[in-house]
CSV table of C-alpha atoms and ligand atoms in Angstrom, one decimal:
chain,number,residue,atom,x,y,z
O,1417,UNK,CA,0.2,-0.2,0.1
O,1418,UNK,CA,1.7,3.1,-0.8
O,1419,UNK,CA,2.9,5.6,2.0
O,1420,UNK,CA,-0.5,8.1,2.9
O,1421,UNK,CA,0.0,11.7,2.3
O,1422,UNK,CA,-0.9,14.5,5.1
O,1423,UNK,CA,-2.0,17.8,5.8
O,1424,UNK,CA,-0.5,19.9,8.2
O,1425,UNK,CA,-2.5,22.8,9.8
O,1426,UNK,CA,-0.9,25.6,12.9
O,1427,UNK,CA,-3.0,26.8,15.8
O,1428,UNK,CA,-2.4,29.6,17.3
O,1429,UNK,CA,-4.1,29.3,21.0
O,1430,UNK,CA,-2.2,32.1,22.8
O,1431,UNK,CA,-0.5,35.5,21.4
O,1432,UNK,CA,1.3,37.8,20.3
O,1433,UNK,CA,3.3,38.1,23.2
O,1434,UNK,CA,6.0,41.1,22.8
O,1435,UNK,CA,9.6,39.8,23.8
O,1436,UNK,CA,12.7,40.8,22.8
O,1437,UNK,CA,14.4,40.3,19.5
O,1438,UNK,CA,17.4,38.3,21.0
O,1439,UNK,CA,14.7,35.9,23.2
O,1440,UNK,CA,14.5,34.5,19.4
O,1441,UNK,CA,17.5,35.2,17.6
O,1442,UNK,CA,20.4,34.1,20.0
O,1443,UNK,CA,22.6,37.7,20.8
O,1444,UNK,CA,21.2,39.8,17.7
O,1445,UNK,CA,19.3,42.9,17.8
O,1446,UNK,CA,19.7,43.1,21.2
O,1447,UNK,CA,17.4,46.6,21.5
O,1448,UNK,CA,14.9,45.4,19.7
O,1449,UNK,CA,11.6,43.6,20.2
O,1450,UNK,CA,9.6,41.3,18.6
O,1451,UNK,CA,6.4,39.4,18.4
O,1452,UNK,CA,5.5,35.5,18.7
O,1453,UNK,CA,2.4,33.1,19.3
O,1454,UNK,CA,2.1,29.8,21.1
O,1455,UNK,CA,0.7,26.8,18.5
O,1456,UNK,CA,-0.4,23.8,18.6
O,1457,UNK,CA,0.1,21.5,15.1
O,1458,UNK,CA,-2.8,19.0,13.3
O,1459,UNK,CA,-1.4,16.7,10.8
O,1460,UNK,CA,-4.4,14.6,9.3
O,1461,UNK,CA,-4.2,12.4,6.5
O,1462,UNK,CA,-5.0,8.2,6.1
O,1463,UNK,CA,-7.3,8.1,8.2
O,1464,UNK,CA,-5.2,10.0,11.2
O,1465,UNK,CA,-4.8,12.6,12.7
O,1466,UNK,CA,-1.9,13.1,14.8
O,1467,UNK,CA,-1.7,16.7,17.7
O,1468,UNK,CA,1.8,17.7,17.9
O,1469,UNK,CA,2.0,19.5,21.5
O,1470,UNK,CA,-0.8,20.3,23.8
O,1471,UNK,CA,-1.2,23.7,24.1
O,1472,UNK,CA,-1.2,25.1,27.4
O,1473,UNK,CA,-3.4,24.3,30.1
O,1474,UNK,CA,-6.5,26.9,31.3
O,1475,UNK,CA,-5.9,27.4,34.5
O,1476,UNK,CA,-1.5,28.1,33.6
O,1477,UNK,CA,-2.7,30.3,30.9
O,1478,UNK,CA,-4.7,32.2,34.1
O,1479,UNK,CA,-1.7,31.8,36.4
O,1480,UNK,CA,0.4,33.3,33.9
O,1481,UNK,CA,-2.1,35.7,32.2
O,1482,UNK,CA,-1.0,34.9,28.5
O,1483,UNK,CA,-2.3,36.8,26.3
O,1484,UNK,CA,-5.3,36.1,23.8
O,1485,UNK,CA,-5.2,32.6,25.0
O,1486,UNK,CA,-7.9,30.4,23.8
O,1487,UNK,CA,-8.6,26.4,25.3
O,1488,UNK,CA,-7.0,24.4,22.8
O,1489,UNK,CA,-9.4,22.4,23.0
O,1490,UNK,CA,-11.4,25.3,21.3
O,1491,UNK,CA,-9.4,25.7,18.7
O,1492,UNK,CA,-9.3,22.0,17.4
O,1493,UNK,CA,-12.9,22.2,17.4
O,1494,UNK,CA,-12.7,24.9,14.5
O,1495,UNK,CA,-11.2,22.0,12.3
O,1496,UNK,CA,-13.6,19.7,13.7
O,1497,UNK,CA,-11.4,17.7,16.1
O,1498,UNK,CA,-12.5,16.8,19.5
O,1499,UNK,CA,-9.9,16.9,21.4
O,1500,UNK,CA,-10.9,13.6,23.8
O,1501,UNK,CA,-11.2,11.7,20.9
O,1502,UNK,CA,-7.6,12.4,19.5
O,1503,UNK,CA,-5.5,8.7,19.9
O,1504,UNK,CA,-1.5,10.5,19.3
O,1505,UNK,CA,-0.1,13.3,20.6
O,1506,UNK,CA,3.9,14.2,20.1
O,1507,UNK,CA,5.1,16.4,22.6
O,1508,UNK,CA,8.3,17.9,20.9
O,1509,UNK,CA,9.6,18.6,24.5
O,1510,UNK,CA,8.7,19.4,28.1
O,1511,UNK,CA,8.0,23.2,28.3
O,1512,UNK,CA,4.9,24.3,29.5
O,1513,UNK,CA,3.8,26.1,26.3
O,1514,UNK,CA,3.9,22.7,24.5
O,1515,UNK,CA,2.9,20.2,27.3
O,1516,UNK,CA,0.6,21.5,30.2
O,1517,UNK,CA,-2.2,21.0,28.6
O,1518,UNK,CA,-1.9,17.0,28.2
O,1519,UNK,CA,-4.7,16.3,30.1
O,1520,UNK,CA,-6.9,18.0,27.7
O,1521,UNK,CA,-6.2,15.1,25.3
O,1522,UNK,CA,-7.6,11.7,27.5
O,1523,UNK,CA,-7.7,9.0,25.5
O,1524,UNK,CA,-4.6,9.9,23.4
O,1525,UNK,CA,-0.9,8.2,23.6
O,1526,UNK,CA,1.6,10.5,24.2
O,1527,UNK,CA,5.0,10.6,22.2
O,1528,UNK,CA,8.0,12.0,24.1
O,1529,UNK,CA,11.7,11.3,24.0
O,1530,UNK,CA,13.1,9.1,26.2
O,1531,UNK,CA,15.8,11.6,26.7
O,1532,UNK,CA,13.2,14.2,27.6
O,1533,UNK,CA,10.6,12.3,29.8
O,1534,UNK,CA,13.8,11.3,32.2
O,1535,UNK,CA,15.2,14.9,32.4
O,1536,UNK,CA,12.3,16.8,33.4
O,1537,UNK,CA,10.7,13.8,35.3
O,1538,UNK,CA,13.3,12.5,37.0
O,1539,UNK,CA,17.0,14.5,37.2
O,1540,UNK,CA,16.9,16.7,40.0
O,1541,UNK,CA,18.5,19.9,38.1
O,1542,UNK,CA,15.5,20.3,36.3
O,1543,UNK,CA,13.8,21.4,39.3
O,1544,UNK,CA,16.3,24.6,39.4
O,1545,UNK,CA,15.6,27.8,38.7
O,1546,UNK,CA,16.1,28.3,34.9
O,1547,UNK,CA,14.8,25.2,34.2
O,1548,UNK,CA,11.5,25.5,36.7
O,1549,UNK,CA,10.5,29.0,34.4
O,1550,UNK,CA,10.6,26.8,31.9
O,1551,UNK,CA,8.0,23.9,32.5
O,1552,UNK,CA,5.0,22.8,34.6
O,1553,UNK,CA,4.7,20.6,37.7
O,1554,UNK,CA,1.1,20.2,37.1
O,1555,UNK,CA,1.2,19.0,33.7
O,1556,UNK,CA,4.6,16.9,34.6
O,1557,UNK,CA,2.9,15.1,37.3
O,1558,UNK,CA,0.3,14.2,34.4
O,1559,UNK,CA,3.1,13.1,32.2
O,1560,UNK,CA,4.8,11.2,35.3
O,1561,UNK,CA,1.4,8.9,36.1
O,1562,UNK,CA,1.4,7.5,32.2
O,1563,UNK,CA,4.7,6.2,32.5
O,1564,UNK,CA,4.2,2.2,32.3
O,1565,UNK,CA,0.8,2.6,30.6
O,1566,UNK,CA,-0.2,2.2,27.3
O,1567,UNK,CA,-0.8,5.8,27.0
O,1568,UNK,CA,3.0,6.8,27.3
O,1569,UNK,CA,5.6,5.7,24.5
O,1570,UNK,CA,8.9,7.0,25.5
O,1571,UNK,CA,11.1,7.0,22.0
O,1572,UNK,CA,14.5,6.4,21.8
O,1573,UNK,CA,16.3,8.5,19.1
O,1574,UNK,CA,14.4,8.5,15.5
O,1575,UNK,CA,10.7,6.7,14.6
O,1576,UNK,CA,8.2,6.1,12.4
O,1577,UNK,CA,5.0,5.8,14.6
O,1578,UNK,CA,2.4,5.3,11.5
O,1579,UNK,CA,3.0,5.0,7.6
O,1580,UNK,CA,4.8,8.4,6.9
O,1581,UNK,CA,5.5,10.0,10.3
O,1582,UNK,CA,8.8,9.7,11.9
O,1583,UNK,CA,9.8,11.5,15.1
O,1584,UNK,CA,13.5,12.8,14.7
O,1585,UNK,CA,15.4,13.3,18.0
O,1586,UNK,CA,16.6,16.8,17.5
O,1587,UNK,CA,18.5,18.5,20.8
O,1588,UNK,CA,19.8,21.7,21.4
O,1589,UNK,CA,16.5,23.9,22.8
O,1590,UNK,CA,16.3,21.1,25.4
O,1591,UNK,CA,17.9,17.9,25.9
O,1592,UNK,CA,15.6,15.4,23.6
O,1593,UNK,CA,13.5,17.7,21.9
O,1594,UNK,CA,11.9,15.7,18.9
O,1595,UNK,CA,10.3,16.8,15.7
O,1596,UNK,CA,8.0,15.4,13.2
O,1597,UNK,CA,9.1,14.6,9.7
O,1598,UNK,CA,5.8,14.4,7.5
O,1599,UNK,CA,5.0,13.1,4.0
O,1600,UNK,CA,3.0,15.5,2.2
O,1601,UNK,CA,1.7,16.2,-1.1
O,1602,UNK,CA,4.8,18.5,-1.7
O,1603,UNK,CA,7.2,15.5,-0.3
O,1604,UNK,CA,8.7,15.6,3.3
O,1605,UNK,CA,7.9,18.1,5.9
O,1606,UNK,CA,9.3,19.1,9.2
O,1607,UNK,CA,6.9,20.3,12.0
O,1608,UNK,CA,9.9,22.0,13.8
O,1609,UNK,CA,8.4,23.1,17.2
O,1610,UNK,CA,11.1,25.1,19.0
O,1611,UNK,CA,14.0,23.5,17.1
O,1612,UNK,CA,13.6,27.2,15.8
O,1613,UNK,CA,11.4,29.8,16.9
O,1614,UNK,CA,11.5,31.3,14.1
O,1615,UNK,CA,11.8,30.4,10.1
O,1616,UNK,CA,14.7,32.5,9.8
O,1617,UNK,CA,16.8,30.5,12.0
O,1618,UNK,CA,16.8,27.1,9.5
O,1619,UNK,CA,18.6,29.8,6.7
O,1620,UNK,CA,20.9,31.6,8.9
O,1621,UNK,CA,21.7,29.0,11.6
O,1622,UNK,CA,21.1,31.5,15.2
O,1623,UNK,CA,18.9,29.7,17.2
O,1624,UNK,CA,16.8,31.1,20.0
O,1625,UNK,CA,18.2,31.6,23.1
O,1626,UNK,CA,16.7,29.5,25.1
O,1627,UNK,CA,19.7,27.0,24.7
O,1628,UNK,CA,20.6,23.4,26.3
O,1629,UNK,CA,23.2,22.1,24.2
O,1630,UNK,CA,24.4,24.5,21.2
O,1631,UNK,CA,26.7,21.9,19.5
O,1632,UNK,CA,23.6,19.5,19.4
O,1633,UNK,CA,21.6,22.1,18.1
O,1634,UNK,CA,23.7,22.8,15.3
O,1635,UNK,CA,23.9,19.2,14.4
O,1636,UNK,CA,20.0,19.6,14.6
O,1637,UNK,CA,19.6,22.4,12.0
O,1638,UNK,CA,21.9,19.9,9.6
O,1639,UNK,CA,19.6,17.1,10.3
O,1640,UNK,CA,16.4,18.8,9.9
O,1641,UNK,CA,17.7,20.6,6.4
O,1642,UNK,CA,18.9,17.1,4.9
O,1643,UNK,CA,15.8,15.5,5.9
O,1644,UNK,CA,13.0,17.9,4.3
O,1645,UNK,CA,12.5,18.2,0.6
O,1646,UNK,CA,13.1,22.2,0.4
O,1647,UNK,CA,13.7,24.5,3.2
O,1648,UNK,CA,10.1,26.0,2.6
O,1649,UNK,CA,8.7,23.0,4.3
O,1650,UNK,CA,10.2,23.4,7.9
O,1651,UNK,CA,7.6,25.0,10.1
O,1652,UNK,CA,9.1,26.7,13.3
O,1653,UNK,CA,7.8,26.8,16.7
O,1654,UNK,CA,6.6,30.4,17.3
O,1655,UNK,CA,6.7,32.4,14.5
O,1656,UNK,CA,3.9,35.0,13.3
O,1657,UNK,CA,4.6,34.2,9.9
O,1658,UNK,CA,3.2,30.9,10.3
O,1659,UNK,CA,-0.6,32.6,10.1
O,1660,UNK,CA,0.2,35.1,7.6
O,1661,UNK,CA,1.8,33.5,4.6
O,1662,UNK,CA,-0.9,30.6,4.6
O,1663,UNK,CA,-4.2,29.7,3.5
O,1664,UNK,CA,-6.9,30.4,6.4
O,1665,UNK,CA,-9.3,27.6,6.7
O,1666,UNK,CA,-10.4,29.1,10.3
O,1667,UNK,CA,-10.2,31.6,12.6
O,1668,UNK,CA,-6.2,31.6,14.0
O,1669,UNK,CA,-5.5,28.4,11.4
O,1670,UNK,CA,-4.0,28.1,8.8
O,1671,UNK,CA,-3.2,25.0,6.5
O,1672,UNK,CA,0.8,24.9,6.0
O,1673,UNK,CA,0.7,21.9,2.9
G,178,ZN,ZN1,7.9,27.0,22.8
């Protein structure tokens, strides 16, 4: 049987946020500000729906006073996806804006890199201030409880999880970040999440300023560029341009491929 082709959607669930430009382009434009959004991604095809990242839980969004926040459940409804019925959720990494909404997907199998899970859930260093600032203890406890159940798949390195859907270990931003290589009508596309905050990083090699391992990050850029059929098919995690340059299919939802 032929490998299915998939469509990829970006769904904005919060933002815009004004940030120092140097937060998203490391040590560049130190005196400027820029805007970013928070997204989740949906991949559809071959009779399957795969959600990439969970967004932020409503309670935490309130605590952090997230501008423009909409519950990811409501955003998914705009393209007729019922979060309660979703069976596959790829958690790219364990930062709060990507993982804390994990309980919104009560029937999903969660795919996370084993390295990422072990660090955030078990390593005492993850409890230190710079790490605590970027994660969510509530979401992490939910994830920890799934260990040993069918609902949590700990991935070691690169792995195909469905025909035409491959997870790629892509460290740098975090110790075990993963991206998703997707077979589309235009070739292999990459749902890159925070392998870069912005499209420009994949051309300039300048990552964001939230770095665990810069050397690993450079290798990740090489790996992603080699895997994608075109640099235009590599999608970053926070770029406002995601919403601007692609066909709009619902409010704050665009079809990337
Ligand atoms: Zn992020």
